[in-house]
Amino acid sequence: MEVRELKADILIIGGGSGGCLAAHRALEINPNLKVVIFEKGDIKYSGSIARGMDALNIVAIPNFTTPELYVESSNLQCAGVLDAPPSYEMARRSFDLLKKLEGWGVYFPQDEKGNYRTLQYHPIGNFLTAMEEPDLKVIIARKAEEKGSLVVNRTMGLRLLLDDGRAAGAVGIQVRTGDLVVWPRRAVILASGGTARFGLPNSGYLYGTFDYPGNTGDGYVMGFQAGASLTGMEYTRRVNLIKDVNIPLLAITITRGGRMMDIFDEVVMEWNCHDQTQANQAVAAGKGPLRIRVSHLPEEVIREIESILFSTERPVQERFFKRRGVDFRQRDIELWPTENQLCGGHGMSGLVVNEKAETAVPGLYAAGDVACVSKGHLTGAFVFGEIAAEQATRFIAYRSSPRIDAAQIGSVREKIARRGSRKGAGVDVRDLEFKVRRLINDYVISPKNAYKLNRWLEWAERFEREIEEEVSVSNGHGLSKVMEVEHIIQCATFSARAALERKESRWGNAHQRTDFPQKDDQNWLCHVDVRRGKYGEMIVSRRPLVREIPPGGAR
Amino acid sequence: MRSDVNIHIQREKCYVCGICIERCILDNLRMYLAPCRAACPIHMNCQGYVRLIAQGKEEEAAREARKDLPFAGIIGRVCTRPCEDKCERKPVDGEAVHIRALKRYLADNQQDLIHEAALVPKESGKKVAVVGSGPAGLMVAYELAVKGHAVTVFDSASEPGGMLRWGIPAFRLPGAEISYAVGMLEKMKVRFHTGHALGKEMETERLEREWDALLLATGGGSALALKIPGEDLPGVYQGLDLLRQVREGKTPPLGKSAIVIGGGNTAVDAALTCRKLGAEEVHIICLEERSQMPAFAAEVEEALEEGIKIQNGWGPRTILPHGQGGLRLELSRCLSIFDKEGRFSPRLDNFRGLSPSAESVIVAIGQKADLSGLPGDLQGASGGNPMADPLTLQTSRDKIFAAGDLVTGPRSVIEAMAQGREAAISIDRFLQGETLRWGRAYWDGTCITDFPIDRSGAIVRPRAVLPRLPVQSRDTHQEVEKTLGTKEAREEAERCLNCGRPGEVNRTCWYCLPCEIECPVDALEVRLPYLVR
């Protein structure tokens, strides 16, 4: 196994939305920095926005909406469990972000008066701002590379290196060959996404997830092992999306007059799509599959819906509908609950960060779905990518290069060598992943109870043993898949432990406990954090909310 | 196991550029590598440009060829063709696709694209000295210039080209082709200093001090002497000397008859040169039997076609004067050439015969490493070829790298270029403080090379034959072989079975569509995995 080493100033793990903006921002501040991006896929299209996004979900447009209103709205969405400063900071910078993207050629439609097109996606306030840019990822990846960052594709982060408790780089693995990469760094930004491959989708196809399947919670695990705290891991999120193919469409259809209906043709969602409660209740009561109907809308609205859905974000749905004989004018769109995911952007799961994108580990920052800026979506990824870069460049200005502990690298090498050593007729990695994710469905997601959650903990230990003793790997690709499954298992354990701790139900089907069916603000209006103890054990604790927006914003 | 259920490739359009595989964000696609491409030392996409010629897309074909190789005009004439050896066409009608001729066809007809100077990015501020301007040196110069490094190429001879110029006759590789290559490199700011020999005009130590990296590519060395009595008689020449003089425009007085000793390509080229210079009787005398001769079979045929006689299985003992200014060889039969360990150790019997007399005798029995300019620690064991790490081509001194015949002993032009490419990768990494050994396998080593080939649609068609100058018109400077015509090229390209392709192997498709979008010819379609559609 060959090991590649390269020194640089800042390492960014993940070349998606957060990572690309972070890289560009760091080099904008100091063009002489050596910035390296680990990217598990190929950076040109990788991540959740492979074919762009049809909106920037959160923009506080001056003279229209305010960051304060956003924090208020977000508080409602998060049932009170929200730290105000990071969300405030994100909303405060959101309009500048829009302008920056616009300057890069990203298209935000405007009306004849020059107003951006906004829709209500939140309990209060029209923050969702239309953006029609299938090439969004191509644009930001090019910006990051042209500014001078070195992109290392096909490389997955495995473990952060520490120097006296400070982030000192990382060890990664080349996902095709299984070779290791070691990057000593003076600061690390984790931007590796959430755990999209978490629960098993109803199709049974491992990669048929709603969010980018390359996200397997690598950053959650790396951050945890380095000493950072995770929060909201009990928030196991699922939504009702296009059945079997798990593609989003609510924001585009519902906000334009589409109706979500149950089998009795009762409308369960109309005009506002932020609250899934009624829809989820209908499904739980057996009144699904839910359907979205747009056939009643005028032809030009249907055309507009089609033109957005078939060009941006997940354009493959055009051929999906065609194969199934679904013309929106005649047939409804069938919905089904997606698989569950852990995600800081769509949900509330992630590394604890303050408004400076700092984690508890000096020199370690987090941005995007890997961080918890609750429901920050794409805006959160972009803004916190920039914040992380600003803070990281400041941090390294006063720090010397870290010392690398060969023993830390050695232990990763040794583990990889063990994983790759059993070839031949053992358990196939795909079967392992299928079973792990099926059991996550059985035990870790709502409706939850102590019995199920504890069963998961037993299964997790069993899976770890099986990985050591029975799973065989035939090539570099298989080796990286085993590492991904290990991360998925770890994330499920974070989730189960946090869910056991939060003895209440909150956030609808994201955390619903049959044995504690009521919301309990008296005891549980707080965060539930998971962090690593001195002996590697998992410590679960409560953390009070930060409700105040710092005066004059956060600086 | 490849599945075509989701990812569908229109094989008639796909020319295996590999972009879909590189852009896939989930590493779902893999390359099924055509046997020709797998065999090529630089892994040229020969399948690709051949298929594009078959489709009538010659500009695209030239661009695709140029992606892998900036010297198609040279390789298209003199390559040893490991690709053709593995061509899967052979089981159909016994003959490979004429890949080399098709490459030459592109070089001759799409000159602007093939010889275009590559864009040189911002200067890196690093400078590299390349010693030797043969194929390895030229390739290193190109690959480093393309990365923005300042390259200066030194050569001991009066003009650049190395063995391309001095070892291969102009009737195989015109000087113009070497000039195109050098001219392209000069446009890319590569500088050439001829008349600079290592150990004479410049010393290794000084180069090592004054340059950021040093590449040694000084070739296979000097001609081997026979070490038999009479070798110093007037009228006895070294084959390589003869070839060099002809390139320099001189005509050594060979007379009307010549004997060439040796069975390799230099011997055959020397014999052909003698014929073209007016010798009426030319004999090649070599140790090997006809089928064992190291010279290319096609070139041996060419020699016979031009009336050269070949005496197989003889070893020279002495060169004797004969009559007025003539020479004769005393010969014995060759009993064996290699010993039990495979080392060159010819055994001759005791019979002594005499060759016909000739006015000149040309010795062309091989090369030995010429390490006279190198410091002792760089030379190999017992004065042999320098030690260079087989993976990185770095020598025992960090800054100094070596490539080509200097390292391997005499090999083919394409192998020298492949070494040059590897050395350039190492040097570039070295200049950036990067690890040399990591990730050196071709395409992460994840191509699939063992897969069934479908020959069912193939129609039997004979291989194209390149037009050649009639024997009586041939001289030392005109190319004997001409390029294919357009119709012949297309028909020849249509013989290609289109063996390689991308394919879904890992079943990790997220149907996100960049592969489809990036395909330059819309050959790929994502149909959705069966489980979700």
Short mmCIF file of C-alpha atoms in Angstrom, two decimals, chain A residues 325-511:
data_model
loop_
_atom_site.label_atom_id
_atom_site.label_comp_id
_atom_site.label_asym_id
_atom_site.label_seq_id
_atom_site.Cartn_x
_atom_site.Cartn_y
_atom_site.Cartn_z
CA GLY A 325 -46.82 6.79 -18.31
CA VAL A 326 -47.36 9.72 -15.96
CA ASP A 327 -48.35 12.92 -17.70
CA PHE A 328 -49.02 15.57 -15.06
CA ARG A 329 -52.06 16.70 -16.99
CA GLN A 330 -53.77 13.35 -16.63
CA ARG A 331 -52.22 11.47 -13.77
CA ASP A 332 -51.17 12.28 -10.25
CA ILE A 333 -47.66 11.89 -8.92
CA GLU A 334 -47.45 9.07 -6.43
CA LEU A 335 -45.56 9.75 -3.20
CA TRP A 336 -44.05 7.53 -0.56
CA PRO A 337 -41.89 8.08 2.48
CA THR A 338 -38.22 8.20 1.61
CA GLU A 339 -35.52 6.46 3.56
CA ASN A 340 -34.34 8.19 6.71
CA GLN A 341 -31.24 10.35 6.72
CA LEU A 342 -29.13 12.29 9.18
CA CYS A 343 -28.44 15.74 7.85
CA GLY A 344 -27.58 19.18 9.19
CA GLY A 345 -28.98 20.99 6.20
CA HIS A 346 -32.30 19.23 5.73
CA GLY A 347 -32.58 18.22 9.37
CA MET A 348 -30.85 19.00 12.61
CA SER A 349 -28.05 16.47 12.87
CA GLY A 350 -24.42 17.39 12.82
CA LEU A 351 -21.27 18.63 14.43
CA VAL A 352 -21.88 21.38 16.93
CA VAL A 353 -20.65 24.67 15.51
CA ASN A 354 -20.93 28.24 16.68
CA GLU A 355 -21.50 31.17 14.39
CA LYS A 356 -17.82 31.03 13.43
CA ALA A 357 -18.11 27.47 12.13
CA GLU A 358 -15.83 26.39 15.00
CA THR A 359 -16.16 22.96 16.53
CA ALA A 360 -14.85 22.07 19.96
CA VAL A 361 -11.52 21.03 18.42
CA PRO A 362 -9.14 23.95 17.76
CA GLY A 363 -8.37 24.21 14.06
CA LEU A 364 -11.38 22.08 13.10
CA TYR A 365 -14.30 23.76 11.35
CA ALA A 366 -17.46 22.36 9.82
CA ALA A 367 -19.81 23.57 7.11
CA GLY A 368 -22.83 22.26 5.26
CA ASP A 369 -24.78 19.12 6.04
CA VAL A 370 -22.01 17.80 8.30
CA ALA A 371 -22.58 20.71 10.66
CA CYS A 372 -25.68 21.50 12.66
CA VAL A 373 -26.99 24.87 11.57
CA SER A 374 -30.45 23.47 11.76
CA LYS A 375 -32.19 23.20 8.43
CA GLY A 376 -29.70 25.54 6.89
CA HIS A 377 -30.04 23.87 3.48
CA LEU A 378 -27.87 25.14 0.67
CA THR A 379 -27.59 28.64 2.08
CA GLY A 380 -26.11 27.21 5.25
CA ALA A 381 -23.56 25.19 3.30
CA PHE A 382 -22.42 28.14 1.22
CA VAL A 383 -22.38 30.70 4.02
CA PHE A 384 -20.73 28.45 6.57
CA GLY A 385 -18.22 27.31 3.98
CA GLU A 386 -17.14 30.92 3.71
CA ILE A 387 -17.24 31.50 7.45
CA ALA A 388 -15.13 28.39 8.04
CA ALA A 389 -12.58 29.60 5.52
CA GLU A 390 -12.40 33.03 7.12
CA GLN A 391 -11.87 31.57 10.55
CA ALA A 392 -9.44 28.93 9.36
CA THR A 393 -7.23 31.45 7.57
CA ARG A 394 -7.16 33.54 10.72
CA PHE A 395 -6.37 30.51 12.85
CA ILE A 396 -3.38 29.36 10.81
CA ALA A 397 -1.86 32.82 10.67
CA TYR A 398 -0.80 32.44 14.28
CA ARG A 399 -0.06 28.75 14.43
CA SER A 400 2.95 26.77 13.44
CA SER A 401 2.79 23.62 11.41
CA PRO A 402 1.49 20.72 13.42
CA ARG A 403 3.56 17.72 14.31
CA ILE A 404 2.39 14.51 12.81
CA ASP A 405 2.11 11.50 15.04
CA ALA A 406 3.15 8.49 13.01
CA ALA A 407 1.28 6.25 15.43
CA GLN A 408 -2.05 7.83 14.45
CA ILE A 409 -1.33 7.19 10.79
CA GLY A 410 -0.05 3.74 11.64
CA SER A 411 -3.27 2.72 13.33
CA VAL A 412 -5.30 3.69 10.26
CA ARG A 413 -2.87 1.83 8.01
CA GLU A 414 -3.13 -1.20 10.15
CA LYS A 415 -6.91 -1.14 10.15
CA ILE A 416 -7.07 -0.75 6.38
CA ALA A 417 -4.63 -3.58 5.94
CA ARG A 418 -6.84 -5.80 8.09
CA ARG A 419 -9.97 -4.83 6.22
CA GLY A 420 -8.39 -5.55 2.90
CA SER A 421 -6.76 -8.78 3.94
CA ARG A 422 -9.64 -11.16 3.63
CA LYS A 423 -10.30 -11.87 0.00
CA GLY A 424 -12.42 -14.62 -1.41
CA ALA A 425 -15.62 -16.12 -0.19
CA GLY A 426 -16.71 -14.10 2.83
CA VAL A 427 -19.73 -11.89 3.31
CA ASP A 428 -20.15 -9.51 0.37
CA VAL A 429 -19.99 -5.82 1.25
CA ARG A 430 -23.21 -5.01 -0.54
CA ASP A 431 -25.05 -7.62 1.48
CA LEU A 432 -23.53 -6.21 4.65
CA GLU A 433 -24.73 -2.73 3.75
CA PHE A 434 -28.20 -3.95 2.86
CA LYS A 435 -28.58 -5.70 6.19
CA VAL A 436 -27.17 -2.78 8.19
CA ARG A 437 -29.55 -0.34 6.58
CA ARG A 438 -32.53 -2.65 6.78
CA LEU A 439 -31.93 -2.98 10.51
CA ILE A 440 -31.60 0.78 10.83
CA ASN A 441 -35.10 0.84 9.37
CA ASP A 442 -36.21 -1.77 11.87
CA TYR A 443 -34.68 -0.27 15.00
CA VAL A 444 -33.40 3.29 14.71
CA ILE A 445 -36.16 5.28 13.01
CA SER A 446 -39.59 6.37 14.19
CA PRO A 447 -41.68 5.07 15.77
CA LYS A 448 -38.89 4.54 18.31
CA ASN A 449 -38.82 2.97 21.74
CA ALA A 450 -36.16 1.91 24.22
CA TYR A 451 -36.44 -1.75 23.28
CA LYS A 452 -35.75 -1.13 19.60
CA LEU A 453 -32.98 1.38 20.18
CA ASN A 454 -31.17 -1.00 22.49
CA ARG A 455 -31.53 -3.79 19.96
CA TRP A 456 -29.73 -1.61 17.50
CA LEU A 457 -26.83 -1.19 19.90
CA GLU A 458 -26.49 -4.98 20.08
CA TRP A 459 -26.61 -5.29 16.33
CA ALA A 460 -23.99 -2.59 15.90
CA GLU A 461 -21.54 -4.57 18.00
CA ARG A 462 -22.36 -7.67 16.01
CA PHE A 463 -21.79 -5.93 12.71
CA GLU A 464 -18.44 -4.63 13.89
CA ARG A 465 -17.39 -8.21 14.68
CA GLU A 466 -18.62 -9.45 11.35
CA ILE A 467 -16.66 -6.78 9.55
CA GLU A 468 -13.52 -7.92 11.35
CA GLU A 469 -14.13 -11.60 10.89
CA GLU A 470 -16.38 -12.39 7.98
CA VAL A 471 -16.65 -9.64 5.40
CA SER A 472 -14.36 -10.03 2.42
CA VAL A 473 -13.16 -7.33 0.10
CA SER A 474 -11.87 -7.99 -3.38
CA ASN A 475 -10.51 -4.61 -4.45
CA GLY A 476 -9.97 -0.98 -3.51
CA HIS A 477 -13.55 -0.09 -4.28
CA GLY A 478 -14.84 -2.75 -1.91
CA LEU A 479 -12.44 -1.58 0.76
CA SER A 480 -13.77 1.97 0.64
CA LYS A 481 -17.31 0.59 0.79
CA VAL A 482 -16.53 -1.31 3.97
CA MET A 483 -15.25 1.92 5.49
CA GLU A 484 -18.46 3.67 4.45
CA VAL A 485 -20.58 0.97 6.07
CA GLU A 486 -18.55 1.29 9.25
CA HIS A 487 -19.37 4.97 9.28
CA ILE A 488 -23.06 4.28 8.68
CA ILE A 489 -23.10 1.89 11.62
CA GLN A 490 -21.37 4.44 13.84
CA CYS A 491 -23.89 7.12 12.84
CA ALA A 492 -26.78 4.80 13.63
CA THR A 493 -25.28 4.26 17.05
CA PHE A 494 -24.93 8.00 17.60
CA SER A 495 -28.57 8.29 16.62
CA ALA A 496 -29.80 5.46 18.80
CA ARG A 497 -27.91 6.71 21.85
CA ALA A 498 -29.20 10.25 21.39
CA ALA A 499 -32.72 8.97 20.80
CA LEU A 500 -32.56 6.89 23.98
CA GLU A 501 -31.53 10.00 25.87
CA ARG A 502 -34.31 12.24 24.53
CA LYS A 503 -37.24 10.76 26.43
CA GLU A 504 -39.99 12.59 24.62
CA SER A 505 -41.37 12.95 21.14
CA ARG A 506 -40.62 16.03 19.08
CA TRP A 507 -40.47 17.10 15.44
CA GLY A 508 -43.18 14.80 14.14
CA ASN A 509 -41.83 11.57 12.69
CA ALA A 510 -38.21 12.70 13.01
CA HIS A 511 -38.22 11.64 16.64
#
